[in-house]
Amino acid sequence: MRGQTQEKNSFTTKQIGNAAEDCALHYLQAHGLQLVQRNYRTPGRGGGEIDLIMLDPHGTMVFIEVRKRINNHFGGAFASVSTIKRQRIAFAAKFFLMRLKYEPTCRFDVVAMDTNGLHWLKGAFTVD
């Protein structure tokens, strides 16, 4: 019984995450970004995942983390993008960029959704 509850909660969390990504995608497309890839994952274990990879109107490759929080406990949606999460996103971005035949300008953004609505933070973090 307990395992069923955990599976149900995980599935619900996944549904909520997918809905948040859908909302972020439509919002960003309305602001001129074009989808390159969704839910990009590096092969193997321990890699990274990027929710949305998009191109802005100036040709900048934008790697986007989407976060949804029902409340602002522990700092809210933006604060939930930890140092480890940023490192994994950066690792996945480097892996993704190796496939390209050119080196685009890149940016790391966060779209956060919480009780105050949707917030798009351009250049939310940088990578060395």
Coordinates of C-alpha atoms in Angstrom, one line a residue:
M1 CA 0.0 0.0 0.0
R2 CA 2.7 2.4 0.9
G3 CA 4.6 1.9 -2.4
Q4 CA 1.4 2.7 -4.3
T5 CA 1.1 6.0 -2.5
Q6 CA 4.7 6.9 -3.3
E7 CA 4.2 6.0 -7.0
K8 CA 1.0 8.0 -7.2
N9 CA 2.7 11.0 -5.6
S10 CA 5.7 10.7 -8.0
F11 CA 3.4 10.5 -11.0
T12 CA 1.5 13.5 -9.8
T13 CA 4.8 15.4 -9.4
K14 CA 5.8 14.4 -12.9
Q15 CA 2.5 15.6 -14.3
I16 CA 2.9 18.9 -12.4
G17 CA 6.5 19.3 -13.8
N18 CA 5.4 18.6 -17.4
A19 CA 2.6 21.1 -17.1
A20 CA 5.0 23.7 -15.8
E21 CA 7.4 23.0 -18.7
D22 CA 4.5 23.3 -21.2
C23 CA 3.5 26.7 -19.6
A24 CA 7.1 27.9 -19.7
L25 CA 7.6 26.7 -23.3
H26 CA 4.5 28.6 -24.5
Y27 CA 5.5 31.7 -22.6
L28 CA 9.0 31.7 -24.1
Q29 CA 7.8 31.0 -27.6
A30 CA 5.4 34.0 -27.2
H31 CA 8.6 36.0 -26.4
G32 CA 10.4 35.0 -29.6
L33 CA 12.4 31.9 -28.5
Q34 CA 12.4 28.8 -30.7
L35 CA 12.5 25.3 -29.3
V36 CA 15.6 23.3 -30.1
Q37 CA 15.1 20.3 -27.7
R38 CA 13.0 19.4 -24.7
N39 CA 14.2 17.3 -21.8
Y40 CA 17.7 16.7 -23.1
R41 CA 19.6 14.1 -21.1
T42 CA 23.2 13.1 -21.2
P43 CA 23.7 9.4 -21.8
G44 CA 24.6 7.2 -18.8
R45 CA 24.1 7.7 -15.2
G46 CA 25.0 10.7 -13.2
G47 CA 24.8 13.1 -16.1
G48 CA 22.5 16.1 -16.4
E49 CA 19.2 17.0 -17.8
I50 CA 18.0 20.3 -19.4
D51 CA 14.3 21.0 -19.4
L52 CA 14.3 23.3 -22.5
I53 CA 17.0 24.2 -25.0
M54 CA 15.9 27.2 -27.1
L55 CA 17.3 29.8 -29.5
D56 CA 16.6 33.5 -28.8
P57 CA 15.9 35.9 -31.7
H58 CA 19.6 36.9 -31.7
G59 CA 20.9 33.3 -32.1
T60 CA 21.9 32.8 -28.4
M61 CA 21.5 29.2 -27.3
V62 CA 19.4 29.3 -24.1
F63 CA 19.5 26.4 -21.6
I64 CA 16.4 26.7 -19.4
E65 CA 15.6 25.1 -16.0
V66 CA 11.9 25.2 -15.2
R67 CA 11.0 25.1 -11.5
K68 CA 7.5 25.1 -10.0
R69 CA 6.8 25.5 -6.3
I70 CA 3.4 25.5 -4.6
N71 CA 4.7 27.7 -1.8
N72 CA 7.7 29.8 -1.0
H73 CA 9.1 27.6 1.8
F74 CA 12.9 27.3 1.6
G75 CA 13.3 30.3 -0.7
G76 CA 10.8 29.4 -3.4
A77 CA 11.4 28.2 -7.0
F78 CA 14.5 30.2 -7.8
A79 CA 16.3 29.1 -4.6
S80 CA 15.6 25.4 -5.5
V81 CA 18.2 25.6 -8.3
S82 CA 21.1 24.4 -6.2
T83 CA 24.8 24.5 -7.0
I84 CA 24.7 20.8 -7.8
K85 CA 21.7 21.3 -10.1
R86 CA 23.5 24.1 -11.9
Q87 CA 26.6 21.9 -12.3
R88 CA 24.5 19.1 -13.8
I89 CA 22.8 21.6 -16.2
A90 CA 26.2 23.0 -17.2
F91 CA 27.6 19.4 -17.8
A92 CA 24.6 18.6 -20.0
A93 CA 24.9 21.8 -21.9
K94 CA 28.6 21.1 -22.7
F95 CA 27.7 17.6 -23.8
F96 CA 24.9 19.0 -26.0
L97 CA 27.2 21.7 -27.5
M98 CA 29.8 19.0 -28.5
R99 CA 27.3 17.8 -31.1
L100 CA 27.1 21.1 -32.9
K101 CA 29.3 22.2 -35.8
Y102 CA 29.5 25.8 -34.4
E103 CA 29.9 27.4 -31.0
P104 CA 26.9 29.6 -30.3
T105 CA 26.7 32.2 -27.6
C106 CA 25.0 30.6 -24.6
R107 CA 23.0 31.6 -21.6
F108 CA 21.5 29.8 -18.6
D109 CA 18.0 30.9 -17.7
V110 CA 15.5 29.9 -15.0
V111 CA 11.7 30.0 -15.4
A112 CA 10.2 29.9 -11.9
M113 CA 6.5 29.4 -11.2
D114 CA 5.2 29.9 -7.7
T115 CA 2.3 31.6 -5.9
N116 CA 3.3 34.9 -7.4
G117 CA 3.1 33.7 -11.0
L118 CA 5.7 33.0 -13.7
H119 CA 9.1 34.7 -13.6
W120 CA 11.8 34.4 -16.3
L121 CA 15.3 35.1 -15.0
K122 CA 17.6 35.6 -18.0
G123 CA 21.2 34.8 -17.2
A124 CA 20.3 33.2 -13.9
F125 CA 23.7 31.7 -13.5
T126 CA 27.0 31.5 -15.4
V127 CA 29.5 28.7 -16.0
D128 CA 33.2 28.9 -15.8

